[in-house]
Coordinates of N, CA and C in Angstrom, one line a residue:
Chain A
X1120 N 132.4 180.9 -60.3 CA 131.9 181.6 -59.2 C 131.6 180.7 -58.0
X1121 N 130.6 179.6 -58.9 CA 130.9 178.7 -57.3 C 131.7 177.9 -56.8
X1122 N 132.7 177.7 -57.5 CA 134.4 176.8 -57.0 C 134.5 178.1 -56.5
X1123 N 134.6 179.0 -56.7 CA 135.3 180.0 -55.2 C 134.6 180.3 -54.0
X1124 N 133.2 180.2 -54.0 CA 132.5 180.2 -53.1 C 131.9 179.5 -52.2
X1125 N 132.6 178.1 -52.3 CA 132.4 176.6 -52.1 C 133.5 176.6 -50.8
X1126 N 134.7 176.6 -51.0 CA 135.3 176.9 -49.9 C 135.2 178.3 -49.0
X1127 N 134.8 178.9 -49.1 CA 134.2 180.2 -48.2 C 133.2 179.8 -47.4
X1128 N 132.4 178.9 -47.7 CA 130.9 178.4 -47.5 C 130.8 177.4 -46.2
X1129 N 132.3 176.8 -46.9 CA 132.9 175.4 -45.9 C 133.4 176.2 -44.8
X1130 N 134.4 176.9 -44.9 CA 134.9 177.7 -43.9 C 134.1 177.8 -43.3
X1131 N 133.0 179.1 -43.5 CA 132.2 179.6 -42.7 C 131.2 179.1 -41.6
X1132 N 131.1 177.2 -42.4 CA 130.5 176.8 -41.7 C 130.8 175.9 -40.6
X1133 N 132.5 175.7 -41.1 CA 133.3 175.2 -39.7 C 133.2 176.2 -38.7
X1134 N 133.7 177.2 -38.9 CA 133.7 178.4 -38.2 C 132.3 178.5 -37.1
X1135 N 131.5 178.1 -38.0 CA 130.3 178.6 -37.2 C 129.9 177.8 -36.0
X1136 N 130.2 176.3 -36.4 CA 130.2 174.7 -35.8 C 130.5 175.3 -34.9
X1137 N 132.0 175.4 -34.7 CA 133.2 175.6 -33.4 C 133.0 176.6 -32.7
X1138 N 132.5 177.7 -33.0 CA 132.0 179.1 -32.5 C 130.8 178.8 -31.5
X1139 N 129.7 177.9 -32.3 CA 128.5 177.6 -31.8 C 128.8 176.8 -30.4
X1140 N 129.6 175.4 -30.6 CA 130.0 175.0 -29.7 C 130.9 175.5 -28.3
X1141 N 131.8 177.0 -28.9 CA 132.4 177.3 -27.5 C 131.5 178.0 -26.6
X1142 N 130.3 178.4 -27.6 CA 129.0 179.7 -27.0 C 128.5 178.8 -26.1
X1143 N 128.5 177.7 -26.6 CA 127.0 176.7 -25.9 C 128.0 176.5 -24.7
X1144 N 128.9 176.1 -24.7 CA 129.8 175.7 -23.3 C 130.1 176.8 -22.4
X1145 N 130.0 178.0 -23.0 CA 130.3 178.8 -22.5 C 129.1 179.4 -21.5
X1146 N 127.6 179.7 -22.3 CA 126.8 179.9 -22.1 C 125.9 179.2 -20.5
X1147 N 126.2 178.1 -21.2 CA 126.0 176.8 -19.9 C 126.6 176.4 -18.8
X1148 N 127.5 177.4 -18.6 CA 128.5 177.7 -17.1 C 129.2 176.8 -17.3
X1149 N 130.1 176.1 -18.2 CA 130.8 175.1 -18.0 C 132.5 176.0 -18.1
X1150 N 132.3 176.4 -18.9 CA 133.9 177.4 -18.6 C 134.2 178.6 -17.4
X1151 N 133.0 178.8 -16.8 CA 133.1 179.6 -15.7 C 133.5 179.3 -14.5
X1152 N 133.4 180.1 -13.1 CA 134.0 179.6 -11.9 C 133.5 178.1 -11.3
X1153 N 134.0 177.9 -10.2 CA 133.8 176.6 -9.5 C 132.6 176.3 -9.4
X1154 N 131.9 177.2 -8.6 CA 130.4 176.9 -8.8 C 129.9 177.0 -9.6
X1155 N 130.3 177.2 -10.8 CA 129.2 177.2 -11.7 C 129.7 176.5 -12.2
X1156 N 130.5 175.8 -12.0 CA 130.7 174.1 -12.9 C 130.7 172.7 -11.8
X1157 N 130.3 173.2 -10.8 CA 129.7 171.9 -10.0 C 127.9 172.1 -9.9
X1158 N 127.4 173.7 -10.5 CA 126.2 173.6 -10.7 C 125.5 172.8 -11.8
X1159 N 126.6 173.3 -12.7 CA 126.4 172.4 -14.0 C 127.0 171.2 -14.3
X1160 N 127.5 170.5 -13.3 CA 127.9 169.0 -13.0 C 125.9 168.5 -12.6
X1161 N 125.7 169.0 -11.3 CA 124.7 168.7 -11.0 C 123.2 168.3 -12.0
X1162 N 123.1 169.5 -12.6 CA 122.0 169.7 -13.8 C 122.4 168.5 -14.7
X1163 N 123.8 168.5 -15.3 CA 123.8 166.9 -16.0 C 123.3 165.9 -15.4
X1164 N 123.7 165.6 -14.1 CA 123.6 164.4 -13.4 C 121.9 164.2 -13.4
X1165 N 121.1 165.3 -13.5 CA 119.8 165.1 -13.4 C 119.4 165.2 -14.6
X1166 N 120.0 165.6 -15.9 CA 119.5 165.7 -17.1 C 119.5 164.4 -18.1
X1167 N 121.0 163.7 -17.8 CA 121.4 163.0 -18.5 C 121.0 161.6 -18.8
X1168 N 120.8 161.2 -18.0 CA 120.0 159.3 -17.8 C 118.3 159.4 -18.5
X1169 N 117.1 160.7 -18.4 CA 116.3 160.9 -18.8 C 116.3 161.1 -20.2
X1170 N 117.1 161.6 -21.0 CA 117.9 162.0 -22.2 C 118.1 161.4 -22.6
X1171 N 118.8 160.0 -22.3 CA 119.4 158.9 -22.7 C 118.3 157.9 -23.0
X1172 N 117.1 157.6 -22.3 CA 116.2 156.7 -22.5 C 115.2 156.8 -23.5
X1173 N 115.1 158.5 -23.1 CA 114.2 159.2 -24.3 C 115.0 158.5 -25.4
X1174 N 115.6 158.7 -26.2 CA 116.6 158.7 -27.4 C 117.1 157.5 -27.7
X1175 N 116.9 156.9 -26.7 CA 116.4 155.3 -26.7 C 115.2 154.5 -27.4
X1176 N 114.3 155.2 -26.7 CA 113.0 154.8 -28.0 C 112.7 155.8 -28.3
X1177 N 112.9 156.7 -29.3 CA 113.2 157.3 -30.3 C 113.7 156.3 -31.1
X1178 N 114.6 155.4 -30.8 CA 115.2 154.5 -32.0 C 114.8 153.3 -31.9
X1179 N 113.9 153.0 -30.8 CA 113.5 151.7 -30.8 C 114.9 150.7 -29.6
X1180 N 115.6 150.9 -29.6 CA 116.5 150.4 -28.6 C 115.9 149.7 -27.5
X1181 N 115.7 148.5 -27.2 CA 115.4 147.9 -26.0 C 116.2 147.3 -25.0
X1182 N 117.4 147.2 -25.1 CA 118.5 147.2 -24.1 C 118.3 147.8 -22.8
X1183 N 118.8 146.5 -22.1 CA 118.4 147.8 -20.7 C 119.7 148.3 -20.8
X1184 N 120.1 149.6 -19.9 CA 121.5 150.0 -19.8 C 121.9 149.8 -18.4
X1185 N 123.0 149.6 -18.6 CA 123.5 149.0 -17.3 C 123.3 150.7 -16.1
X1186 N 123.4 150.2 -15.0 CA 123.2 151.2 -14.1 C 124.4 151.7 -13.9
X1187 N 124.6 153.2 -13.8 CA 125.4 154.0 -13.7 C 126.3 153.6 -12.0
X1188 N 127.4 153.3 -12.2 CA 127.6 152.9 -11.2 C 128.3 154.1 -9.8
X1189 N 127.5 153.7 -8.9 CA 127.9 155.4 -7.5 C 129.6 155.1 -7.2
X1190 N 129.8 156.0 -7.7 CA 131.0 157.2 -7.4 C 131.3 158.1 -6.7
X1191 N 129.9 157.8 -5.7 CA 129.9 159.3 -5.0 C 130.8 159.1 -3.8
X1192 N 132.1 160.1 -3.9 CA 133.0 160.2 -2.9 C 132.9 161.9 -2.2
X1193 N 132.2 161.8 -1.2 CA 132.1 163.2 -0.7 C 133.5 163.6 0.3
X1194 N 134.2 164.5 -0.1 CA 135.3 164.9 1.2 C 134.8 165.4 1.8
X1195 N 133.8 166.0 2.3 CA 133.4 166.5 3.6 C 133.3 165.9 4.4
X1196 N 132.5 164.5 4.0 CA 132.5 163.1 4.9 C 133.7 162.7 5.6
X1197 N 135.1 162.4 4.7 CA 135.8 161.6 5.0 C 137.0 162.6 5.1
X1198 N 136.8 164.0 4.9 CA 137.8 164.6 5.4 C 138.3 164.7 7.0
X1199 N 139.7 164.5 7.3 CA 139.9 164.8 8.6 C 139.2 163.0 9.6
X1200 N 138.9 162.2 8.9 CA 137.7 161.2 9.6 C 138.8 160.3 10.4
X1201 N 140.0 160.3 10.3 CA 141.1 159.8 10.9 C 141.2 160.2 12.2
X1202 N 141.4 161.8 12.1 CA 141.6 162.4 13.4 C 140.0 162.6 14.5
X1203 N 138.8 162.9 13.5 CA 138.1 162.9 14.7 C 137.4 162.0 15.4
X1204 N 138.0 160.6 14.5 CA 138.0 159.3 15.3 C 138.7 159.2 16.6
X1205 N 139.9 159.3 16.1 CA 141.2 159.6 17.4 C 140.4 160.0 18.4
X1206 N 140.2 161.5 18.2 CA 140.2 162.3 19.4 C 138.5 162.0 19.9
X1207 N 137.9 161.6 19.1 CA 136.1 161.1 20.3 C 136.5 160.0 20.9
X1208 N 137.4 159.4 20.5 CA 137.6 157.9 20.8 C 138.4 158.1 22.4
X1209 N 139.7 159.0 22.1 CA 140.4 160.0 23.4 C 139.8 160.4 24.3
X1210 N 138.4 161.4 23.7 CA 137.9 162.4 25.0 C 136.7 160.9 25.4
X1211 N 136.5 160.1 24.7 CA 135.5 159.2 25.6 C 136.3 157.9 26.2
X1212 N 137.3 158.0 26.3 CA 138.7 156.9 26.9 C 137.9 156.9 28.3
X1213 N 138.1 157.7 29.6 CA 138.2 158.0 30.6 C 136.8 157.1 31.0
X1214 N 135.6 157.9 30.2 CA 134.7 157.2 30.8 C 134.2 155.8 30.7
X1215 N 134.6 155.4 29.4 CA 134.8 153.7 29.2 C 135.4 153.0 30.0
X1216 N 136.6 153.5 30.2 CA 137.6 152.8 30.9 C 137.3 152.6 32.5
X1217 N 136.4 153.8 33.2 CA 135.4 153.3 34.3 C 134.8 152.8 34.4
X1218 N 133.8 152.8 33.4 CA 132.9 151.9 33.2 C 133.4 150.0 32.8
X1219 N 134.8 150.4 32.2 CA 135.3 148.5 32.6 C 135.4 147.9 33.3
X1220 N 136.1 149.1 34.1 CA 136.9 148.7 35.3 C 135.4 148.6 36.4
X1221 N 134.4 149.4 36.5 CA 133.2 149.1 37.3 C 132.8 147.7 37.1
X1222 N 133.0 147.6 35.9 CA 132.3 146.0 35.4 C 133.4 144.9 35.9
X1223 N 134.2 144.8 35.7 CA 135.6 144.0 35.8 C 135.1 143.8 37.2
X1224 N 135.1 144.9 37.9 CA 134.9 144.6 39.8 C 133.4 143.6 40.2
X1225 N 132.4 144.1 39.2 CA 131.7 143.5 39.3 C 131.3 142.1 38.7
X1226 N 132.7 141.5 37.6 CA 132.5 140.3 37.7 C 133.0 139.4 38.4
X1227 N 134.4 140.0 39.6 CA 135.2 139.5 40.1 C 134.4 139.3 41.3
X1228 N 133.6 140.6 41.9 CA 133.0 140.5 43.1 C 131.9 139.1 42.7
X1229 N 131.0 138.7 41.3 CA 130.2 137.7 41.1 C 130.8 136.6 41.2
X1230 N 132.2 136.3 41.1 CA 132.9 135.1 41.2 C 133.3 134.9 42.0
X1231 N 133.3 135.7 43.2 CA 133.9 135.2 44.6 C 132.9 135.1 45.5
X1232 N 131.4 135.3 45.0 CA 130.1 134.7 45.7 C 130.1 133.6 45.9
Chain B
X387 N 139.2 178.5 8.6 CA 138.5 177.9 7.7 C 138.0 176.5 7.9
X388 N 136.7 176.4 8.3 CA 136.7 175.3 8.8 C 136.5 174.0 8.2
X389 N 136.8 172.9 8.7 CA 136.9 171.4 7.8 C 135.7 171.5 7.1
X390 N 134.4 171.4 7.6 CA 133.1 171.5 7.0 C 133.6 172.5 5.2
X391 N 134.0 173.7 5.7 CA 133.7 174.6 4.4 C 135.0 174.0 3.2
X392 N 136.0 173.5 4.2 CA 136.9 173.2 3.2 C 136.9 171.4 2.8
X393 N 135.9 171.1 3.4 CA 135.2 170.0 2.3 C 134.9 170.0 1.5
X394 N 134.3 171.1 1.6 CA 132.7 171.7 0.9 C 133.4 172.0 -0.4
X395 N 134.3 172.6 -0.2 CA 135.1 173.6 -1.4 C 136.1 172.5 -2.3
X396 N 136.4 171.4 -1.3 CA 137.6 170.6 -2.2 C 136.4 169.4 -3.2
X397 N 134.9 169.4 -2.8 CA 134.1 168.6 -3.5 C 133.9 169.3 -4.6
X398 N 133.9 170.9 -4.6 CA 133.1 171.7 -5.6 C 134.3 171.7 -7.0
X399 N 135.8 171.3 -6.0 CA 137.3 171.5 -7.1 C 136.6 170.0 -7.7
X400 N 136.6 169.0 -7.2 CA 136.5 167.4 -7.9 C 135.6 167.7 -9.2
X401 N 134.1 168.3 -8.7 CA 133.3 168.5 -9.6 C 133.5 169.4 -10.5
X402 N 133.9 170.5 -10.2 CA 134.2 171.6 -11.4 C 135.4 171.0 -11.8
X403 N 136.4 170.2 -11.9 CA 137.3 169.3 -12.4 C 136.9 168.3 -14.0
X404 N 136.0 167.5 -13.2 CA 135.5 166.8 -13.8 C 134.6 167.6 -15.3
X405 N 134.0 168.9 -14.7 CA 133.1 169.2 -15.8 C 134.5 170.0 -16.9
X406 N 135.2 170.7 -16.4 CA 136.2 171.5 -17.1 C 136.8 170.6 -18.3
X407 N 137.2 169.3 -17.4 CA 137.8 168.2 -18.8 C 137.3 167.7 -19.4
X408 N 135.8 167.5 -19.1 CA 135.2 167.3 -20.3 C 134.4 168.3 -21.1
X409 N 134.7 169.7 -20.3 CA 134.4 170.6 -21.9 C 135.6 170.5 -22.7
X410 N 136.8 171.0 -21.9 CA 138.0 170.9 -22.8 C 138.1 169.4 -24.0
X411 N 137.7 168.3 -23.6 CA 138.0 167.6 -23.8 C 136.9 167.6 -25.3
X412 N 135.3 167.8 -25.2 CA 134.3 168.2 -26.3 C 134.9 169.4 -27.0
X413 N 135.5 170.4 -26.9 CA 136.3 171.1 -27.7 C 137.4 171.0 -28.8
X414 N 138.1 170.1 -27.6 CA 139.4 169.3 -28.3 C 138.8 168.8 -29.9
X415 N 138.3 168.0 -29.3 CA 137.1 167.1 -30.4 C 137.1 167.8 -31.4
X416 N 135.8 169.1 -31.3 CA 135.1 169.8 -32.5 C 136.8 170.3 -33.0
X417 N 137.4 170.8 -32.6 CA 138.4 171.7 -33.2 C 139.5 171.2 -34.2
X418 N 139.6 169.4 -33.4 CA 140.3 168.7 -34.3 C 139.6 167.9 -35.6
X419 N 138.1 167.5 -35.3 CA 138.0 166.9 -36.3 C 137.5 168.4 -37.5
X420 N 137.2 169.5 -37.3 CA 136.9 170.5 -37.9 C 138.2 171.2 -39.0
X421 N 139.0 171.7 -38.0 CA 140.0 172.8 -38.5 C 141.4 171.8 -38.8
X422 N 141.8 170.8 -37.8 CA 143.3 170.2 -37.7 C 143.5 168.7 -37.8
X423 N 142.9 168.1 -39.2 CA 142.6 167.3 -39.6 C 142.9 165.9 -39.0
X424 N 141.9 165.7 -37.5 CA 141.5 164.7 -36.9 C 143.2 164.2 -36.5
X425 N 144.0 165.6 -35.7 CA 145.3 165.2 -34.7 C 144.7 165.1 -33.5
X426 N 145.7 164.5 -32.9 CA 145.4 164.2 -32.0 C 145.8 165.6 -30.7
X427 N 146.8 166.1 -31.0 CA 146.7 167.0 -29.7 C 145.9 168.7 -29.8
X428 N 145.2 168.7 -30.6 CA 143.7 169.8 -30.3 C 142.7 169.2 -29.0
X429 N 142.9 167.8 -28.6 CA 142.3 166.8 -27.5 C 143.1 167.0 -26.5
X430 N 144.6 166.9 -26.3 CA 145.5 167.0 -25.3 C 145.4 168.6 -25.1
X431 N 145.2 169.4 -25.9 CA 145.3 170.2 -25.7 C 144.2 171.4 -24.8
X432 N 143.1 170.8 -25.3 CA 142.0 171.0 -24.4 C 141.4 170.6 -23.4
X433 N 142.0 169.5 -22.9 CA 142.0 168.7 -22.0 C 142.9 169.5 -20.6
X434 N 144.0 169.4 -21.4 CA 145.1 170.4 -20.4 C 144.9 172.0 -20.0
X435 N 144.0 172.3 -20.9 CA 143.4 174.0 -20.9 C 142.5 173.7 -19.8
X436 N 141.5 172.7 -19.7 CA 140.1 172.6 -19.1 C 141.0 172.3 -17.6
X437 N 141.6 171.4 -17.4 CA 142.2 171.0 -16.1 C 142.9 172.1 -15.7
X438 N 143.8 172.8 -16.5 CA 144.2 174.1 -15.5 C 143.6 175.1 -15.2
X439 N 142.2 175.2 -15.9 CA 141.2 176.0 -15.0 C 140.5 175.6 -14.5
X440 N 140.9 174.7 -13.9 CA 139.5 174.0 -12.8 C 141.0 174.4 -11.9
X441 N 142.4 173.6 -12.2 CA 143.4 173.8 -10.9 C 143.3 175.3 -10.3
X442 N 143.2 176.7 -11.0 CA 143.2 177.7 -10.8 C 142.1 178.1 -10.0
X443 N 140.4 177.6 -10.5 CA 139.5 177.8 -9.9 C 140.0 177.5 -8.7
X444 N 140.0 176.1 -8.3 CA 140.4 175.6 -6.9 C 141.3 176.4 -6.0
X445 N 142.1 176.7 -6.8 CA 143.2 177.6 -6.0 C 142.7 178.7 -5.6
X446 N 142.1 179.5 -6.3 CA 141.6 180.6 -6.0 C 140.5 180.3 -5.0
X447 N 139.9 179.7 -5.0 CA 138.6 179.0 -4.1 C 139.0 178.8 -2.8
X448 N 140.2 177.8 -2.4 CA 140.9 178.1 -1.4 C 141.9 179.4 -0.9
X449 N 142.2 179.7 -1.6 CA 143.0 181.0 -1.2 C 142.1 182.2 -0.7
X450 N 140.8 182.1 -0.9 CA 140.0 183.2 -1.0 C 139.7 183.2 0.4
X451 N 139.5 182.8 1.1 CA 139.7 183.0 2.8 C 140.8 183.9 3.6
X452 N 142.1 183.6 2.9 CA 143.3 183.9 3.4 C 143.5 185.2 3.2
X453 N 142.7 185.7 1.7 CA 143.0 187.4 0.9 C 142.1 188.3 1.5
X454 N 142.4 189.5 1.6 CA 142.3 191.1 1.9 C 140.8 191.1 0.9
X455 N 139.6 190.9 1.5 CA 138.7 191.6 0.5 C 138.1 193.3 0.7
X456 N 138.0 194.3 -0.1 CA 137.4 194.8 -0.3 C 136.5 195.7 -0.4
X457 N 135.6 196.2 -0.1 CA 134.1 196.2 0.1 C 134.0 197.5 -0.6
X458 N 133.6 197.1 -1.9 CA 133.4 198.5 -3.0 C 133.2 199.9 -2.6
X459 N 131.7 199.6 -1.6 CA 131.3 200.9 -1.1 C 132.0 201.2 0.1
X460 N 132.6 200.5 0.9 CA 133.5 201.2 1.9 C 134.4 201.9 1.3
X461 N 135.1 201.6 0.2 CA 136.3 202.4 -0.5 C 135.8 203.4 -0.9
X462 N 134.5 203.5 -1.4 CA 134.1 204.7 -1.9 C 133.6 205.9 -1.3
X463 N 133.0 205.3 0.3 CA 132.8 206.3 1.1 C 134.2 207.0 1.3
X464 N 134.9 205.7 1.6 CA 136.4 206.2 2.1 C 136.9 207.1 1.4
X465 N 137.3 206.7 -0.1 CA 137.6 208.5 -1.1 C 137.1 209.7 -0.6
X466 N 135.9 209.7 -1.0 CA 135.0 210.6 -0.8 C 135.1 211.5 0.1
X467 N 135.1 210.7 1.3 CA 135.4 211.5 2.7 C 137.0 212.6 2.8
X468 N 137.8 211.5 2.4 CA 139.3 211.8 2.2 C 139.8 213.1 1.2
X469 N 138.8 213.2 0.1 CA 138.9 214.5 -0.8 C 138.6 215.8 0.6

């Protein structure tokens, strides 16, 4: 009875493992839309290093860990950062270029004092 | 659509990118060392599941400006009226 029941048991408990795990992912907005997996990007990023120390000494571990190194690349920053260089640089041309040319006169006019 | 929002939106694809492959990628895991005796593509495989729905999110994310939305209760007044 229990050699037959022994693999039923195993089964069930793989089953359950893998079941548990797609709940928990699932649960935790990680399979869901965009936002809800850059919300749950977020919540790691604030969960995970605290978590890690903890469980650290929990085992006695005295290592320091090396520091998580910044990655942080934002495209909103650097999107487009080409062109609206160009064009402030463009629409403020005119008045620089007065302003050299005022100065230019006025170093020429100081050199011929 | 402005550059601001479609920053906004292409940071939220990077990040829900990143989290999608590594659930696919923790799935891959359980399923191969569990059910498909520690192969290797239950990992490629969920890896590539997770990445093409973050690609789809994104898409949909961006396209969603461009599409015809809706508005439940205007339709429904609308019937309504129309009967």
């Amino acid at each position: 009875m229990a050699t037959k029941l022994l693999p039923v048991v195993k089964l069930a408990t793989k089953v359950g493992i893998a079941g548990g795990a797609v709940y928990v992912a699932y649960d935790s907005g990680l399979l869901g839309g965009s936002e809800q997996g850059s919300e749950a990007l977020q919540k790691a990023r604030a969960a995970v290093p605290p978590a890690i120390e903890e469980w650290m000494k929990y085992f006695g571990l005295q290592t320091q860990l090396p520091t998580i190194p910044n990655v942080e690349f934002s495209p909103v920053q650097a999107w487009n950062s080409g062109v609206r260089w160009t064009i402030s640089r463009l629409s403020e041309a005119p008045t620089k270029a007065s302003e050299m040319t005022t100065q230019g006169f006025q170093f020429v006019k100081d050199l011929l004092k | 659509m402005s550059e601001r929002e479609l920053g906004r939106k292409l940071d939220r694809c990077l990040a829900d990118g990143v989290i999608k492959l590594g659930t696919g990628l923790g799935l891959g895991i359980v399923f191969s060392v569990l059910f498909f005796k520690r192969h290797a593509w239950p990992i490629s495989f969920g890896s590539g599941a997770g990445l093409g729905m973050a690609y789809a999110n994104c898409q949909n994310d961006l396209r969603w400006h461009y599409l015809l939305h809706r508005n439940p209760k205007v339709a429904l007044a609308d019937e309504t009226t129309q009967r």
